[in-house]
Tab-separated table of C-alpha atoms in Angstrom:
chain	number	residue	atom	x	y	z
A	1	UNK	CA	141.944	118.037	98.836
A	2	UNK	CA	139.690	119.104	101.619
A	3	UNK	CA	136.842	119.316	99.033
A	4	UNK	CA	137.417	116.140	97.110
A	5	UNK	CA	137.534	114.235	100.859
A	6	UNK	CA	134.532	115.332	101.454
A	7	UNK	CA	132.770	114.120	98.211
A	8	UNK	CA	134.124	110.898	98.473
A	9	UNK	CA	132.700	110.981	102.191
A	10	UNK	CA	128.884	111.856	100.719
A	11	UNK	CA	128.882	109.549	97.966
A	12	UNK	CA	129.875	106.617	100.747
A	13	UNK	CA	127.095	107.804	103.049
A	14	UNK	CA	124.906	107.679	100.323
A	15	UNK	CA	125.429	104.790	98.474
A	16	UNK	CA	125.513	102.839	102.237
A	17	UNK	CA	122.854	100.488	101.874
A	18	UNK	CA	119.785	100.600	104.409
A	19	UNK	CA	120.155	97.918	107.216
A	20	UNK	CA	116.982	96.060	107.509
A	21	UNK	CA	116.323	93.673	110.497
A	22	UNK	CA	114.273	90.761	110.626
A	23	UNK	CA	113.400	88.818	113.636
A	24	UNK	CA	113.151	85.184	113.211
A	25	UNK	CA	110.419	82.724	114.853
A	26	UNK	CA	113.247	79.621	115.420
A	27	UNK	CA	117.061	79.346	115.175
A	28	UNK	CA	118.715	79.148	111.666
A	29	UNK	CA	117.368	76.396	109.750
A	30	UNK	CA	115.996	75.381	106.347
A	31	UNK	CA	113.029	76.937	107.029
A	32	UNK	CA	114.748	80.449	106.021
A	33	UNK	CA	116.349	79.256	103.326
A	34	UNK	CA	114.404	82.063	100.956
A	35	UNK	CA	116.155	84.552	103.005
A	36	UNK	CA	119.443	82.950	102.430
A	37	UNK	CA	118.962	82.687	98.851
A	38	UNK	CA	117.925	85.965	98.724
A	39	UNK	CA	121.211	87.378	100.617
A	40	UNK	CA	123.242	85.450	99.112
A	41	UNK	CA	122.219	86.071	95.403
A	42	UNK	CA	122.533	90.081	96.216
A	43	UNK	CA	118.327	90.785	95.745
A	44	UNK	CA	118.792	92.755	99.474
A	45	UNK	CA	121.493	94.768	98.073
A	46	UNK	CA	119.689	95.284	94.826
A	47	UNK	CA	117.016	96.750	96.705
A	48	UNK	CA	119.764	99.099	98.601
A	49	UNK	CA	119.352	96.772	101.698
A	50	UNK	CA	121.791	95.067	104.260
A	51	UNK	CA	119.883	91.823	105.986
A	52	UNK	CA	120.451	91.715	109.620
A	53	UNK	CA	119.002	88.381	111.175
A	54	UNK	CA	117.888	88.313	114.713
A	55	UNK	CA	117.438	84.321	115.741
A	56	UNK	CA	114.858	83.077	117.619
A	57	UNK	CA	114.571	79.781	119.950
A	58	UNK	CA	113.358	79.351	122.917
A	59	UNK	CA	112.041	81.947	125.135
A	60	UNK	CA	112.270	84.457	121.995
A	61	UNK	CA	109.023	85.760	120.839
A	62	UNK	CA	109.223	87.858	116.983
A	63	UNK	CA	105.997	89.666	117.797
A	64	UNK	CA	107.438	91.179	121.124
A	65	UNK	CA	110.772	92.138	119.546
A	66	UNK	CA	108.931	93.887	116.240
A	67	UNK	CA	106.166	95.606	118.593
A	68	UNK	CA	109.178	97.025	120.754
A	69	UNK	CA	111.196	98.197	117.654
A	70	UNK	CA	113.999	96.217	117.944
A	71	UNK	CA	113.403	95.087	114.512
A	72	UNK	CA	112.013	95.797	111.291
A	73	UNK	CA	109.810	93.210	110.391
A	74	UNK	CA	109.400	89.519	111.592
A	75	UNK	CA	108.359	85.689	110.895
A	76	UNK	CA	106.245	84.057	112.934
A	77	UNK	CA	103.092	81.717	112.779
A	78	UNK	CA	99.658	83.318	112.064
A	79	UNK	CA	98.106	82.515	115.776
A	80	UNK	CA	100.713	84.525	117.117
A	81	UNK	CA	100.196	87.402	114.805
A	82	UNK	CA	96.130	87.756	115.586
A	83	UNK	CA	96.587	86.563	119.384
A	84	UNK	CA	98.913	89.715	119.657
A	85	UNK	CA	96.110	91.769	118.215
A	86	UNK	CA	93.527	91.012	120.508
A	87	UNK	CA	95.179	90.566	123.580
A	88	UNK	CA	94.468	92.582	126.560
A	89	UNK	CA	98.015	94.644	125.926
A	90	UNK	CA	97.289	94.367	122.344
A	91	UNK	CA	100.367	94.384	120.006
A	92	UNK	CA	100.009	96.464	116.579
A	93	UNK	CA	101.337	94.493	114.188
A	94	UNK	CA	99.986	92.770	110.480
A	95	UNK	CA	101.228	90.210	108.348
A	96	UNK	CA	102.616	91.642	104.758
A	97	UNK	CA	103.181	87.988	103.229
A	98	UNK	CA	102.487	83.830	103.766
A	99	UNK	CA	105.724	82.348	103.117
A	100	UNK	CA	103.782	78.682	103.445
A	101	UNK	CA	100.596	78.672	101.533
A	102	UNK	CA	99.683	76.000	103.402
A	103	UNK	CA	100.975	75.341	107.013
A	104	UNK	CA	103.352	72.012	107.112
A	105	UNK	CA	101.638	70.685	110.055
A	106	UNK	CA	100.350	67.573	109.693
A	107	UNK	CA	99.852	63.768	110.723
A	108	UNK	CA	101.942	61.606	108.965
A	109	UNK	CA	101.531	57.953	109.136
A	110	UNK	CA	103.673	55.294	106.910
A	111	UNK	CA	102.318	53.288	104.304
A	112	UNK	CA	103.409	50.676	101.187
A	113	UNK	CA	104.599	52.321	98.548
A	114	UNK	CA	102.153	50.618	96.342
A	115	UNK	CA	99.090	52.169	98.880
A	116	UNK	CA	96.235	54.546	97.845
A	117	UNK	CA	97.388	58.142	99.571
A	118	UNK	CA	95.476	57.806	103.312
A	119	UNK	CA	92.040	59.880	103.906
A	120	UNK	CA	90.837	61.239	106.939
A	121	UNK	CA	88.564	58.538	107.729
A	122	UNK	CA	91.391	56.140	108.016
A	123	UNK	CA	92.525	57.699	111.253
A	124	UNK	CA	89.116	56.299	113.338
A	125	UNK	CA	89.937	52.590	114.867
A	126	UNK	CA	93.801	53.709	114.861
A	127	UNK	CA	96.072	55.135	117.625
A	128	UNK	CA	96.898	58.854	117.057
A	129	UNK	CA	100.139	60.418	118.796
A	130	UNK	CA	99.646	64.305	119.477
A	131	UNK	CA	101.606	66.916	121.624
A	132	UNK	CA	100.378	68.302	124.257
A	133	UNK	CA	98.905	71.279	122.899
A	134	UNK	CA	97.318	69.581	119.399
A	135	UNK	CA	93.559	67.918	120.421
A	136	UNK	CA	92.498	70.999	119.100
A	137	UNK	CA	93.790	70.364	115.875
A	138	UNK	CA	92.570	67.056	115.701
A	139	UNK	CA	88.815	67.861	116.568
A	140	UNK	CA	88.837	70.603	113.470
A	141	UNK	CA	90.163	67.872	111.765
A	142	UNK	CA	87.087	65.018	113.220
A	143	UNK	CA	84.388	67.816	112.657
A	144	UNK	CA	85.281	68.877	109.386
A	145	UNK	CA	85.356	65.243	108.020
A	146	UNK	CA	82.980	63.750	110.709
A	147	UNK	CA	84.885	61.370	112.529
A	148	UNK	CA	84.255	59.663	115.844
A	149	UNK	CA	87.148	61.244	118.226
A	150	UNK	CA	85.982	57.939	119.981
A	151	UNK	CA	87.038	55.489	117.535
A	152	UNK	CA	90.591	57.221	118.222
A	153	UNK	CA	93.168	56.131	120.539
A	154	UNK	CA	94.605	59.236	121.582
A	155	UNK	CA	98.057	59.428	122.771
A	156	UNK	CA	100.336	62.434	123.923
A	157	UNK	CA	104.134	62.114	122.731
A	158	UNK	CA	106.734	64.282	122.088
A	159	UNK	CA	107.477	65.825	119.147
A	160	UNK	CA	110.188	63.140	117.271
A	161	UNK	CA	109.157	60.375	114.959
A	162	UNK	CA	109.983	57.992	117.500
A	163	UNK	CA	106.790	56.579	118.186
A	164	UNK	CA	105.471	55.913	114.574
A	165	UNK	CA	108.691	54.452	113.536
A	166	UNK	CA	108.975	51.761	116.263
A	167	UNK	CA	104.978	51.533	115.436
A	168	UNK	CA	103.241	52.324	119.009
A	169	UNK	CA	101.044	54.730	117.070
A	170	UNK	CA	99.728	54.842	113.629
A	171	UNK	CA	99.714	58.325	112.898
A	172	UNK	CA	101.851	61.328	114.636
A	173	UNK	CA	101.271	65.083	114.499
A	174	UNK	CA	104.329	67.112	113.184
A	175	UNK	CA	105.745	69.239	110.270
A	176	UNK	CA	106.192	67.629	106.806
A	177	UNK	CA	109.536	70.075	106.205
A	178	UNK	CA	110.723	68.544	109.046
A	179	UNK	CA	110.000	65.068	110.973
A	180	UNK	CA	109.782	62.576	108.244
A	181	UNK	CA	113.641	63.760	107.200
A	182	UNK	CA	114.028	61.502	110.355
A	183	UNK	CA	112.319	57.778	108.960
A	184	UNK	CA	113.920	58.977	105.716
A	185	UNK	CA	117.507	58.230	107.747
A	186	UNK	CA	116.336	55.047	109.132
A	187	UNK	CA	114.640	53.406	106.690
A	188	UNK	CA	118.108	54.126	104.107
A	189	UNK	CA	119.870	52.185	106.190
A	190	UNK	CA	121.242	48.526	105.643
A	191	UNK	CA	120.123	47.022	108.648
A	192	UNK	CA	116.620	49.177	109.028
A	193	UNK	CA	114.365	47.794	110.682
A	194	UNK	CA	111.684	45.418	108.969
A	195	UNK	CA	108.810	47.848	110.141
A	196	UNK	CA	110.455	49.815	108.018
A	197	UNK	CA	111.478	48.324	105.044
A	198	UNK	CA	109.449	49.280	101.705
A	199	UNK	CA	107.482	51.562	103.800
A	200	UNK	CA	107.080	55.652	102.737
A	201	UNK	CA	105.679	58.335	104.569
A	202	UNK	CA	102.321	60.309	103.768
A	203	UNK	CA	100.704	63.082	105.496
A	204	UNK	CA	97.447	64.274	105.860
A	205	UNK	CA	97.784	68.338	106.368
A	206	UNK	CA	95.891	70.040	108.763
A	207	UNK	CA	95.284	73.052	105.533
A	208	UNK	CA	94.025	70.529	103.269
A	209	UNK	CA	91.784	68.784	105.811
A	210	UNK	CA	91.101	70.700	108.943
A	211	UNK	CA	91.824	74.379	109.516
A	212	UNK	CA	93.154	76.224	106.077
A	213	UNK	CA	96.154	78.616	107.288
A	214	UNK	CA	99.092	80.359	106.204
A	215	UNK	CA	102.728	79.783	107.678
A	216	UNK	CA	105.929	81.662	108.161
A	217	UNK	CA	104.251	85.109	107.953
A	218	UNK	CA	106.287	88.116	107.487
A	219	UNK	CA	105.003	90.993	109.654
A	220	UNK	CA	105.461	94.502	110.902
A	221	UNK	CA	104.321	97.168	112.948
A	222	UNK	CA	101.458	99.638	111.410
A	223	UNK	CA	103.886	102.093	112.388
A	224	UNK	CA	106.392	100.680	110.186
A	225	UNK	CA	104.067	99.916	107.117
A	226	UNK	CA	102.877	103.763	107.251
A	227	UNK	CA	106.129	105.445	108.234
A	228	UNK	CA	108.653	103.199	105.466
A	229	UNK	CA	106.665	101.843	103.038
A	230	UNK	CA	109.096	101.751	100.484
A	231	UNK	CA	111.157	100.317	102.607
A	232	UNK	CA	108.534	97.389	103.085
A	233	UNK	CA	108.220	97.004	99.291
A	234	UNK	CA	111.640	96.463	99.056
A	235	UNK	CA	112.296	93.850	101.584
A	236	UNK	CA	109.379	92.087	100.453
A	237	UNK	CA	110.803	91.793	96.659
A	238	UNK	CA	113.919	90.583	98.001
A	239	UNK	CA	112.393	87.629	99.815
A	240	UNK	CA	109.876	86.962	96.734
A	241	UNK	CA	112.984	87.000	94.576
A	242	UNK	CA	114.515	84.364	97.085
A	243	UNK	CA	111.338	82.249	97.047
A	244	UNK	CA	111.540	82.242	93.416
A	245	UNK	CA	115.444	80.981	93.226
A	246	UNK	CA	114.527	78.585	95.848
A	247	UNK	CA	111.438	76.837	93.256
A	248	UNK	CA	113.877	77.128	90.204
A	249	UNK	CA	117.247	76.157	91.937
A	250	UNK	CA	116.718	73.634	94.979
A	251	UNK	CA	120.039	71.799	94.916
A	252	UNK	CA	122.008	75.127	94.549
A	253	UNK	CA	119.799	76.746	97.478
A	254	UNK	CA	120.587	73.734	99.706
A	255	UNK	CA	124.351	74.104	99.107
A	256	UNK	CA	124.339	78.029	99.631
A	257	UNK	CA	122.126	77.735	102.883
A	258	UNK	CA	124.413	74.991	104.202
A	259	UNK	CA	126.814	77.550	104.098
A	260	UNK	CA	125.086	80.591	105.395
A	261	UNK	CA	126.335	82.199	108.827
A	262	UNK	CA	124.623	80.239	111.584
A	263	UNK	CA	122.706	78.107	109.704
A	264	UNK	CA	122.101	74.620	111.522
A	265	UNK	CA	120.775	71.566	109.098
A	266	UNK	CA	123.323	70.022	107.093
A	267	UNK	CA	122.964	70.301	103.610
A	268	UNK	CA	121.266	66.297	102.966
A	269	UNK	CA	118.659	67.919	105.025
A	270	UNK	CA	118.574	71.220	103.941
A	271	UNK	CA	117.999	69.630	99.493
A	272	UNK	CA	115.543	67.097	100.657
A	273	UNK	CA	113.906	69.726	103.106
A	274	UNK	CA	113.500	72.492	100.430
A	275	UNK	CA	112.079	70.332	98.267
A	276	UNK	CA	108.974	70.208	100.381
A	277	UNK	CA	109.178	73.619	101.704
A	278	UNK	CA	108.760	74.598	97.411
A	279	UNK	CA	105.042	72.756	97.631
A	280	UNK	CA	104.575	74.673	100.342
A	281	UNK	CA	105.140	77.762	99.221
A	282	UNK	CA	103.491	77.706	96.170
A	283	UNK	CA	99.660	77.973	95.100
A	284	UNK	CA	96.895	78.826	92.446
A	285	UNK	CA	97.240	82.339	94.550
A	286	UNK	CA	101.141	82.484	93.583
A	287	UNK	CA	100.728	81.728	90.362
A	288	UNK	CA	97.954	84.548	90.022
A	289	UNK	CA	98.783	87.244	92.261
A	290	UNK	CA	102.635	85.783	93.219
A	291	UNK	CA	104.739	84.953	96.471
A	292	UNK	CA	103.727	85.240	99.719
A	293	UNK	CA	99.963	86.431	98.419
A	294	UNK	CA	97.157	85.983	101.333
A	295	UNK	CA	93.700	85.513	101.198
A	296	UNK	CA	91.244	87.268	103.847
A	297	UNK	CA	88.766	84.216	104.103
A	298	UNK	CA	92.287	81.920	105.241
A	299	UNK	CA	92.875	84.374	108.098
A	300	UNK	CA	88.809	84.493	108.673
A	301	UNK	CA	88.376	80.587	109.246
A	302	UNK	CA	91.423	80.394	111.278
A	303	UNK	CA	90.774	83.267	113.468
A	304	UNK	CA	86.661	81.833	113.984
A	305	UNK	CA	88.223	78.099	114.599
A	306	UNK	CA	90.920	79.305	117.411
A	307	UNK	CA	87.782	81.477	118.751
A	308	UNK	CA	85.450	79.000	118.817
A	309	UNK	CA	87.735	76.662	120.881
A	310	UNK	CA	88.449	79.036	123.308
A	311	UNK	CA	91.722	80.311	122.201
A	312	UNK	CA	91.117	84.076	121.545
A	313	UNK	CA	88.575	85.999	123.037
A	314	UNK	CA	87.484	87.455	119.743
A	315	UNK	CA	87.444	87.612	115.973
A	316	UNK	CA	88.640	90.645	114.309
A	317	UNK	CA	88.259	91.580	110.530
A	318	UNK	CA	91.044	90.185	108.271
A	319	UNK	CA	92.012	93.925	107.172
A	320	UNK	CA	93.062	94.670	110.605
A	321	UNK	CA	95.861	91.290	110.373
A	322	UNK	CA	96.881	91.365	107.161
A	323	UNK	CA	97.244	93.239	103.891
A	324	UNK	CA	98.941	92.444	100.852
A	325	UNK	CA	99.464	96.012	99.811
A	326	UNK	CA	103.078	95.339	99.967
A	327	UNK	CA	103.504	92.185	97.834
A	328	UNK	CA	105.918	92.511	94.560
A	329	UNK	CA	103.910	90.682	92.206
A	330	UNK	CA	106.385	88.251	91.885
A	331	UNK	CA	104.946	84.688	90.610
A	332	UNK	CA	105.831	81.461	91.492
A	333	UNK	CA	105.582	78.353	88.690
């Protein structure tokens, strides 16, 4: 009896499945919803591993948690990952995999339906809301396409839609996965306002026509990468395998995120969200190479632009931020 307890103990302890903890850059919201998917659907569990979620929100910072080992691996924004690198108490961390192929930052401006998409060049002689930290943006975005920040009207706002929708300005910095679910509300409604009516939302995005970059990056520690590499591979094919559900299965992603533990958006939000996330996440790259696959010259153009206005204090090789070593080949459509 004493021996047969004890088998039944080992074969628990080793078929207990490897808790893996990932630090997240904002509170549950859509913008995970490839890790729900991939929870949800069993591809941690396939790969022998339990997903713990740590949430972020204000005052939280992924890179400081992952650097301290509190957690496995992390998702953050690229800046964050290559400001940590070269910061005077440098933090030794690199990005294993680009969720976003192309960051959903953008400036979004409302047209007819019937209107050509909007260029560039359309923003001089109009009024531009930013936040407070975004003229930056918007000069990579004058210099690559050679605008006159002059012919701009320049105004700070906050970060709702607020000030497009009741028209004070004609364009307004924000995230396409995110802000225009807002003048999608309003404009449904019977009694919208006549600003509004017939009226749809386009974006120009900072990737396509300012500063290319990468979003939602899953990192780690060196440490980590050299000490459990399997372990990375693993996790990594799990959330490929959840970005690949997500493409092929939006509606039923947007129903099993609305009910995922702590999750915030409802689930209107959460299908016409994903739906934008999945051209987002997608490229030639993850049709080639597959999900989450970076290239070097990305992280090279946005590490020289943040350098060259003043934001780092140095530009480091690509290799030392990034590697896709890791990724599981998994291809997107």
């Amino acid at each position: 009896m004493v021996a047969a307890a004890s088998l039944a103990a080992s074969v628990s302890i080793a078929s207990a499945d490897t808790e893996v903890t990932v630090s997240l850059g904002w509170l549950r919201n859509a913008q995970y919803a490839p890790l729900y998917a991939a929870d949800v659907n069993g591809y941690f569990k396939d790969e022998g591993l339990k997903l713990q979620l740590l949430d972020g929100g204000p005052g939280k910072n992924p890179v400081s948690t992952v650097g301290a080992g509190q957690a496995d691996f992390g998702i953050t924004g690229g800046t964050f990952i290559f400001s940590a690198r070269v910061a005077p108490d440098p933090v030794d961390v690199v990005a294993i995999g680009a969720i976003r192929q192309k960051s959903p930052y953008a400036y979004i401006t409302l047209v007819n339906s019937t209107d050509p998409d909007p260029t560039p060049k359309d923003m001089e002689g109009k009024t531009i809301g930013i936040q407070t930290d975004g003229e930056i943006f918007l000069k990579g975005v004058a210099e690559k396409n050679h605008l006159d920040m002059s012919k701009m009207n320049i105004q700070v706002v906050q970060g709702g839609l607020e000030p497009l929708l009741t028209g004070a300005v004609d364009f307004i910095s924000g995230h396409v996965h995110n802000q225009p679910y807002q003048f999608e509300l309003e404009a449904a409604k019977p009694d919208a306002p006549e600003n509004l009516k017939g009226k749809t939302w386009k974006a120009l995005l900072l990737s396509d026509h300012g500063v290319p970059s990468y979003n939602d990056l899953i990192f780690a520690t060196n440490a980590t990468l050299k000490e459990k590499p399997e372990l990375t591979r693993k996790f990594l094919r799990a959330v490929a395998r959840g970005l690949q559900f997500m493409q092929e299965n939006p509606e039923e992603t947007a129903k099993l995120s609305a009910a995922y533990e702590g999750q915030l958006d409802t689930i209107d939000k959460l299908a016409w969200s994903l739906q934008v996330q999945n051209g987002l996440n997608a490229s030639a790259d993850t049709q080639e190479k597959g999900f989450l696959w970076m290239q070097p010259e990305v992280w090279e153009q946005q590490m020289r632009f943040y350098h060259e206005n003043g934001q780092v204090p140095r530009v480091i090789p690509a290799s030392e931020v990034m590697t896709n070593d890791f990724n599981p080949g998994v291809k997107s459509k």
